[in-house]
Short mmCIF file of C-alpha atoms in Angstrom, two decimals:
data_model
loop_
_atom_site.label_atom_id
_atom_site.label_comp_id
_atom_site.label_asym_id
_atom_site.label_seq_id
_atom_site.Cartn_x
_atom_site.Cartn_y
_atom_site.Cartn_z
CA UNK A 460 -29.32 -80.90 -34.98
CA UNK A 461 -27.06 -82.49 -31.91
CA UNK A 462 -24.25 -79.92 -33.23
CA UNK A 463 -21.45 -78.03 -31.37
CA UNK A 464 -23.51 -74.58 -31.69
CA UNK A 465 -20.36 -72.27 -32.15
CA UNK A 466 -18.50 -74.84 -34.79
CA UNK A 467 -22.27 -74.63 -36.69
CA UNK A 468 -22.55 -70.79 -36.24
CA UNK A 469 -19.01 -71.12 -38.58
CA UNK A 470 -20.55 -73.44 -40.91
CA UNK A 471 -23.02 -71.15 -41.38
CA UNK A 472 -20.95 -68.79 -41.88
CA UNK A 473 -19.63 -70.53 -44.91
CA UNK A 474 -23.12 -71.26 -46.09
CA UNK A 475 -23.91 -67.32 -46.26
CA UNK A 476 -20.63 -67.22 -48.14
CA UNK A 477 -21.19 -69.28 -50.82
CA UNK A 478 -25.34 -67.77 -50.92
CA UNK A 479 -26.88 -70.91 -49.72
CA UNK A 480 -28.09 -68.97 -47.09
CA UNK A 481 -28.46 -65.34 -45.72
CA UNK A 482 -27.99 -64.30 -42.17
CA UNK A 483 -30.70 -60.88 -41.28
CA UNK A 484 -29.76 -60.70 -37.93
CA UNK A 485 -26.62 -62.29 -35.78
CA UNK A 486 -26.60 -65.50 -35.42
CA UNK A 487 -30.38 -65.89 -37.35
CA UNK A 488 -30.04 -67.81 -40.79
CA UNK A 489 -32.27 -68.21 -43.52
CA UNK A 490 -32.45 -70.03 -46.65
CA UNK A 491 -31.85 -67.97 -50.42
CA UNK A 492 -33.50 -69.38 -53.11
CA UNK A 493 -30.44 -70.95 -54.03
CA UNK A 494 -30.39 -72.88 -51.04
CA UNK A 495 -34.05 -73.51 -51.13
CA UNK A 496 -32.93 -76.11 -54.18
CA UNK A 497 -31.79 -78.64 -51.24
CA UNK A 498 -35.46 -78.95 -50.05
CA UNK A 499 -37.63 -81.70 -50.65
CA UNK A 500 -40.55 -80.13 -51.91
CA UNK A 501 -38.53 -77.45 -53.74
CA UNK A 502 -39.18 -76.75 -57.52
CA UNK A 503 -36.68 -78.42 -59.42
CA UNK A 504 -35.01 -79.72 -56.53
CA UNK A 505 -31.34 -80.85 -56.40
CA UNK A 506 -31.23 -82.13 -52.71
CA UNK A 507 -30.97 -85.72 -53.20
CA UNK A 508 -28.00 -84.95 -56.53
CA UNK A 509 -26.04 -83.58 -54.08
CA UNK A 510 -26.98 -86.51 -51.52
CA UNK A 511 -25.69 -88.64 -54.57
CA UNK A 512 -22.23 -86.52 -55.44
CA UNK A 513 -21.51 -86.35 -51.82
CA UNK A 514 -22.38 -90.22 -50.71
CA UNK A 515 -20.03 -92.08 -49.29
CA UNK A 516 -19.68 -94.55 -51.85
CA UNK A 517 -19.28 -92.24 -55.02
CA UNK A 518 -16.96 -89.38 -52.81
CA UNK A 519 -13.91 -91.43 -52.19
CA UNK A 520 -13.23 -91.65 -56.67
CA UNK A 521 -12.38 -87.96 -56.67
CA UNK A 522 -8.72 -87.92 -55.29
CA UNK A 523 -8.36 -90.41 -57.92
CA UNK A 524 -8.93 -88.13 -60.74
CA UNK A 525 -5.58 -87.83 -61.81
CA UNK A 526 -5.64 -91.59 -62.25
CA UNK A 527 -8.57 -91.51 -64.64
CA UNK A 528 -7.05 -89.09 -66.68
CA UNK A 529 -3.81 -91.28 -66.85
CA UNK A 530 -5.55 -94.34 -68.05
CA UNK A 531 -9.05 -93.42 -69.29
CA UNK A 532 -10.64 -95.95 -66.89
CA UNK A 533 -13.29 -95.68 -64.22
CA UNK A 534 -12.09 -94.37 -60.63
CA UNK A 535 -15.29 -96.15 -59.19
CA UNK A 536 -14.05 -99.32 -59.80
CA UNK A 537 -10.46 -99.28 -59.06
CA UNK A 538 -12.11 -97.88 -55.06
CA UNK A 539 -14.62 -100.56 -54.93
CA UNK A 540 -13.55 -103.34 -57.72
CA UNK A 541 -16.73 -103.74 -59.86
CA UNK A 542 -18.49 -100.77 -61.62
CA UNK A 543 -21.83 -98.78 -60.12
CA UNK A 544 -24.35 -101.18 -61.65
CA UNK A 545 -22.95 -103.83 -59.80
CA UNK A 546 -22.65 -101.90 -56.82
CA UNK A 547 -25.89 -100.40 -56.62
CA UNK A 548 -28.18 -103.47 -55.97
CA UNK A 549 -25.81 -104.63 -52.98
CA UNK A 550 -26.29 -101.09 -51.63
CA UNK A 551 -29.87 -100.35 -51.05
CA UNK A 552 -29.39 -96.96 -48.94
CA UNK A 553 -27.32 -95.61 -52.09
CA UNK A 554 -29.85 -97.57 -54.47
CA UNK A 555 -32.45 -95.33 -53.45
CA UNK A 556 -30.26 -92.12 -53.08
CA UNK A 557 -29.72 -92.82 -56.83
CA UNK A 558 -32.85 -93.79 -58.44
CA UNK A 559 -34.78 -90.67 -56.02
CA UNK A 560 -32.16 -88.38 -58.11
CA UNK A 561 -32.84 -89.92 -61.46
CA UNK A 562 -36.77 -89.54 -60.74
CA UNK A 563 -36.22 -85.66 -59.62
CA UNK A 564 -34.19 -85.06 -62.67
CA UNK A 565 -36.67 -87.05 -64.99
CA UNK A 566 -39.65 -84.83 -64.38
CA UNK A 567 -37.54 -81.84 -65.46
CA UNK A 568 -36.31 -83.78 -68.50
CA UNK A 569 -39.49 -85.64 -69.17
CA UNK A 570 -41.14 -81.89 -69.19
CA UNK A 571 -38.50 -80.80 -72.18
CA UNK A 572 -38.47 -83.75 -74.07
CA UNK A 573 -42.41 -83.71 -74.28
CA UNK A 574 -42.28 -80.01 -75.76
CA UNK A 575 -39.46 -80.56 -78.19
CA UNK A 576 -40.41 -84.03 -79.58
CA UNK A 577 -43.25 -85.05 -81.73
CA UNK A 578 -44.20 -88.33 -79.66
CA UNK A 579 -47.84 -88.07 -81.35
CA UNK A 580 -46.64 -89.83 -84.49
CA UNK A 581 -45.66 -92.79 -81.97
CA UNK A 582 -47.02 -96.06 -81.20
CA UNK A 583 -44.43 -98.22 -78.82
CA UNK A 584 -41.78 -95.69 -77.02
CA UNK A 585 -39.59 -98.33 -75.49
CA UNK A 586 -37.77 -96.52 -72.80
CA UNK A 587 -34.24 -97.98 -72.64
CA UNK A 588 -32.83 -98.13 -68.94
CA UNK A 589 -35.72 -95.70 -67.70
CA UNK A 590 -35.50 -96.33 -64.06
CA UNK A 591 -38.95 -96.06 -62.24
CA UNK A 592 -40.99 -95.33 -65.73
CA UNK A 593 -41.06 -91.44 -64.50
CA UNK A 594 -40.40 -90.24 -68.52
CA UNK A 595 -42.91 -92.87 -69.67
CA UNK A 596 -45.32 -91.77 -67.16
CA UNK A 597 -45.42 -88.20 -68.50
CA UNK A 598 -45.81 -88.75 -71.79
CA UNK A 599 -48.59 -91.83 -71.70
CA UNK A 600 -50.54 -89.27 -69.47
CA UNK A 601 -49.94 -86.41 -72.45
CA UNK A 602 -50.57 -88.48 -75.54
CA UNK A 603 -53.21 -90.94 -74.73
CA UNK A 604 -52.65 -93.25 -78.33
CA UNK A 605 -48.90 -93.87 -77.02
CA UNK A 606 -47.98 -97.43 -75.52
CA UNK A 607 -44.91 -97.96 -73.70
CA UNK A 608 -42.61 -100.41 -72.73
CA UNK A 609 -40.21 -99.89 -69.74
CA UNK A 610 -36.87 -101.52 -69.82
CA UNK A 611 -34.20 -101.44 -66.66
CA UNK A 612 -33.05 -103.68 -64.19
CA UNK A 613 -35.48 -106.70 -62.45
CA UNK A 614 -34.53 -104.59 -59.13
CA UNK A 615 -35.64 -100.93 -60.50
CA UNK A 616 -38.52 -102.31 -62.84
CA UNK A 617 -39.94 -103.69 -59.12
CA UNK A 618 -40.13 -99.61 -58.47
CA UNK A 619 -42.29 -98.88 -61.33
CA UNK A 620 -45.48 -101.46 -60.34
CA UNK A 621 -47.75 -98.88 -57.90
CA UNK A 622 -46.94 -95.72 -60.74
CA UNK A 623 -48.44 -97.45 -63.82
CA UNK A 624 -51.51 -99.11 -61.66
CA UNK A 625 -53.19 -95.86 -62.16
CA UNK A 626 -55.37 -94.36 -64.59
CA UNK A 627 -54.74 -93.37 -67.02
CA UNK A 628 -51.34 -95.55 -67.21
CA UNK A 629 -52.83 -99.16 -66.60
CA UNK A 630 -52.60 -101.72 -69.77
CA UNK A 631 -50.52 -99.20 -71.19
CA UNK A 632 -46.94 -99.76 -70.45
CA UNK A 633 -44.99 -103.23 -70.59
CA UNK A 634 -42.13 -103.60 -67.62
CA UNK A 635 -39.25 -105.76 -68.91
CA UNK A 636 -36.61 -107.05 -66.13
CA UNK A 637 -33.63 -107.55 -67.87
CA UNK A 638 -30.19 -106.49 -69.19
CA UNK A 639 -30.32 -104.07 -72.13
CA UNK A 640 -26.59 -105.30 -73.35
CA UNK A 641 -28.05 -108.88 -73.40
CA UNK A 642 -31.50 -107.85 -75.56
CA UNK A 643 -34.21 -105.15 -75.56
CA UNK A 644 -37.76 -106.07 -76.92
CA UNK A 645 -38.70 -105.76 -80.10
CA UNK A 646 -41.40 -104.05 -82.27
CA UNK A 647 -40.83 -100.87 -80.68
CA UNK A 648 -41.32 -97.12 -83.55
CA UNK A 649 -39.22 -94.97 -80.89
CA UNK A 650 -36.22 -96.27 -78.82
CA UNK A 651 -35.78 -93.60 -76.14
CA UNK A 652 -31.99 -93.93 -74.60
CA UNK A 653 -32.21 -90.94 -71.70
CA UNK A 654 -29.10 -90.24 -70.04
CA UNK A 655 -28.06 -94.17 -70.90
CA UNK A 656 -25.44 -93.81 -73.82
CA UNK A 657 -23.35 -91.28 -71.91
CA UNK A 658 -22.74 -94.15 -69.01
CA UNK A 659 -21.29 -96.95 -71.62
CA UNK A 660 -18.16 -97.37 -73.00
CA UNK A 661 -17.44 -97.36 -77.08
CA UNK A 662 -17.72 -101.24 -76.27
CA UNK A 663 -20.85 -101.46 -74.70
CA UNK A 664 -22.50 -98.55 -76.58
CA UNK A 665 -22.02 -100.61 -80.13
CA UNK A 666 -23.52 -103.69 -78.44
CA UNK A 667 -26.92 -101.95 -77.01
CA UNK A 668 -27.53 -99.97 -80.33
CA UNK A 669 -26.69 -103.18 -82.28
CA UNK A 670 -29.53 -104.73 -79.74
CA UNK A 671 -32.16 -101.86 -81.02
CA UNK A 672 -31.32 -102.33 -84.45
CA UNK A 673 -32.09 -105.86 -84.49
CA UNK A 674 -34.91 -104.88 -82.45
CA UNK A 675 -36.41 -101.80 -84.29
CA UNK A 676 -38.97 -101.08 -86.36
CA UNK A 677 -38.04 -100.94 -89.99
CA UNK A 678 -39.47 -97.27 -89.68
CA UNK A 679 -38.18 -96.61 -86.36
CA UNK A 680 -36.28 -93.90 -84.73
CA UNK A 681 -33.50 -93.94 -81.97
CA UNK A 682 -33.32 -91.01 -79.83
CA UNK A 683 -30.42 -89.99 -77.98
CA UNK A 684 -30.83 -88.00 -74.92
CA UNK A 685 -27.95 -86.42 -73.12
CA UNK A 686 -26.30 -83.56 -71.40
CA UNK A 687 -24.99 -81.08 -74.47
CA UNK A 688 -21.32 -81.80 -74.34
CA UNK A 689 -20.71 -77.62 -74.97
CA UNK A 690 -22.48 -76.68 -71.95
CA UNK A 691 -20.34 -75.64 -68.52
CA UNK A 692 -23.21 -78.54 -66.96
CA UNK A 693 -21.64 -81.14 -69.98
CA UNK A 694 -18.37 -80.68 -69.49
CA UNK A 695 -18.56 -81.48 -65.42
CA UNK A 696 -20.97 -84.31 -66.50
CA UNK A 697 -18.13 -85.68 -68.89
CA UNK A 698 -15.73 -85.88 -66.06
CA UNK A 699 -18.21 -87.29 -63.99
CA UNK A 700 -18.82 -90.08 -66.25
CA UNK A 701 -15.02 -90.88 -66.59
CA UNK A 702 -15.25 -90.86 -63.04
CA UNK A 703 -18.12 -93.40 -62.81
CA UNK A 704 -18.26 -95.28 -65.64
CA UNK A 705 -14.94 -94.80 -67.61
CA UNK A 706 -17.15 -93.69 -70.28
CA UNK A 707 -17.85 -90.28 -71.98
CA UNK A 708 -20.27 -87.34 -72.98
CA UNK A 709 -20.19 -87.93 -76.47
CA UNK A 710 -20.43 -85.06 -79.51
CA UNK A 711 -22.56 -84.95 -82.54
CA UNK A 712 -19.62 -86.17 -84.50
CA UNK A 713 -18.55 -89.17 -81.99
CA UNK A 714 -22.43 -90.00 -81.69
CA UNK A 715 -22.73 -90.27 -85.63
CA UNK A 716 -19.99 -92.43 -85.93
CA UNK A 717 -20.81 -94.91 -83.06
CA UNK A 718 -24.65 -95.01 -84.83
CA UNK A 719 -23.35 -95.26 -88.27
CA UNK A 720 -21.28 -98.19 -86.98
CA UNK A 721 -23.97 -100.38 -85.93
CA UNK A 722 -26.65 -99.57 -88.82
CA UNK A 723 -28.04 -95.86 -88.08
CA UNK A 724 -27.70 -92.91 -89.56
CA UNK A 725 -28.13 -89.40 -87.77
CA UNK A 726 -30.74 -87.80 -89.05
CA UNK A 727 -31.27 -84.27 -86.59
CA UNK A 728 -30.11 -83.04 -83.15
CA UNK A 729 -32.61 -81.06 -81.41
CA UNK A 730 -32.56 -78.36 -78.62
CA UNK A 731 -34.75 -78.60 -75.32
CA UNK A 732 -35.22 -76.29 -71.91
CA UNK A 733 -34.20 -79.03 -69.38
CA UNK A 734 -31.97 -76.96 -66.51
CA UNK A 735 -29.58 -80.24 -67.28
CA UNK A 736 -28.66 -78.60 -71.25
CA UNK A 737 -30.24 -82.09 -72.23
CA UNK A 738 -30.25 -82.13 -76.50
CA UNK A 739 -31.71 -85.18 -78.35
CA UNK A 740 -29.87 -86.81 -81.31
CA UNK A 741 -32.53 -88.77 -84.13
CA UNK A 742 -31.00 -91.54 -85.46
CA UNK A 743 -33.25 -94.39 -88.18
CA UNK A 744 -32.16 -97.23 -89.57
CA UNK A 745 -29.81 -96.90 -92.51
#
């Protein structure tokens, strides 16, 4: 590694400490299987979300915590002035940190929202700021009737090309460029929102579900995916997101409000086994 062997020896030292690693014989270290998580090719792998919490450009918001809490408002941008979405795309190096972390945590998710939701009774899924179309991906290749539609960024859409080239994806999903506060397309029966809500303000959420109502179905379903607020994972989450975004890890009773506001009405919240506590909130048009 290039390092000062005795200073690493100490790091190590830490490392056995904390049980990232274990040390059979002096100065010999091996990985536990906690710190096996920080491989690559590890199951359920974490290496590149703690690539993302430690990265240079989300690190330096966390002595400004106390200023968040003060005000409410995003730490992010007061560092760099403009908020992580504008950020990202002038960024590449921490564009890809980020969207490798979303895809590692999606094929957990994607996993748990396939065995707690009935996607069968779909037609359109239109997947709502899904990144690289990992989610999608999973469940076209489970239920072969299901079409999708993929809706992020023109710069993360771009991702997405190569994945759903392949059988037996191709013809199957749609990949929209755009901004979902602006529009999303229409005609879709299931608007899947995965990890998005919990990232916008009261502001912003009202203007992207008034987008999908417009938008909807007149049978359609909303579904809410998102860290469960009660969970020891949730509550960190919710202070990252003030951290972030200036936004908030919503309850069922905030979340039924903000859809009742803009035309839905919650109909059922529903338990999965992602590692990430994720729980899904239903919401149709009222």
């Amino acid at each position: 590694t290039g390092a000062h062997p005795p200073t690493l020896t100490r790091l190590m030292g830490v490392l056995v400490h904390l049980g990232l690693c274990a040390e059979p014989a002096p100065g010999q270290f091996t990985c536990t299987p906690l710190g096996a998580l920080l491989q690559t090719d590890a199951p359920q792998s974490v290496r590149h979300f703690a690539m993302l919490m430690g990265g240079e450009w989300f690190g330096p918001t966390w002595p400004r915590l106390a200023q968040s809490v003060r005000t409410g408002t995003s730490a992010f941008e007061s560092v760099f002035g403009m908020n992580v979405y504008s950020y990202l795309p002038q960024h590449p190096a921490a564009l890809a940190v980020f969207q490798q972390t979303m895809s590692d945590l999606s094929a957990d998710e994607g996993l748990a929202l396939r065995d707690a939701y009935d996607f069968a009774r779909c037609h359109t899924v239109v997947d709502v700021g899904g990144g690289r179309g990992g989610l999608l991906a999973i469940l076209l290749q489970v239920f072969p009737s299901l079409q999708g539609i993929l809706l992020d960024l023109p710069v993360v859409v771009e991702g997405a090309q190569a994945l759903f080239q392949t059988e037996p994806l191709r013809g199957r999903c749609q990949l929209v460029g755009g901004d979902f506060l602006a529009t999303v397309p229409a005609g879709g029966d299931l608007y899947l929102l995965k990890r998005v809500a919990v990232g916008l303000t009261d502001d912003e959420a009202r203007t992207l579900f008034t987008n999908i109502r417009r938008a909807i179905a007149p049978q359609g379903r909303v579904l809410v995916a998102d860290p469960d607020s009660r969970s020891p994972f949730g509550k960190l989450y919710d202070m990252l997101m003030l951290m972030g975004f200036g936004s908030r890890l919503r309850t069922d009773a905030e979340m039924q409000a903000l859809l009742a506001q803009t035309g839905f009405t919650l109909t059922r919240a529903i338990e999965t086994r992602a590692m990430t506590t994720l729980r899904l909130l239903e919401g149709v048009p009222t």
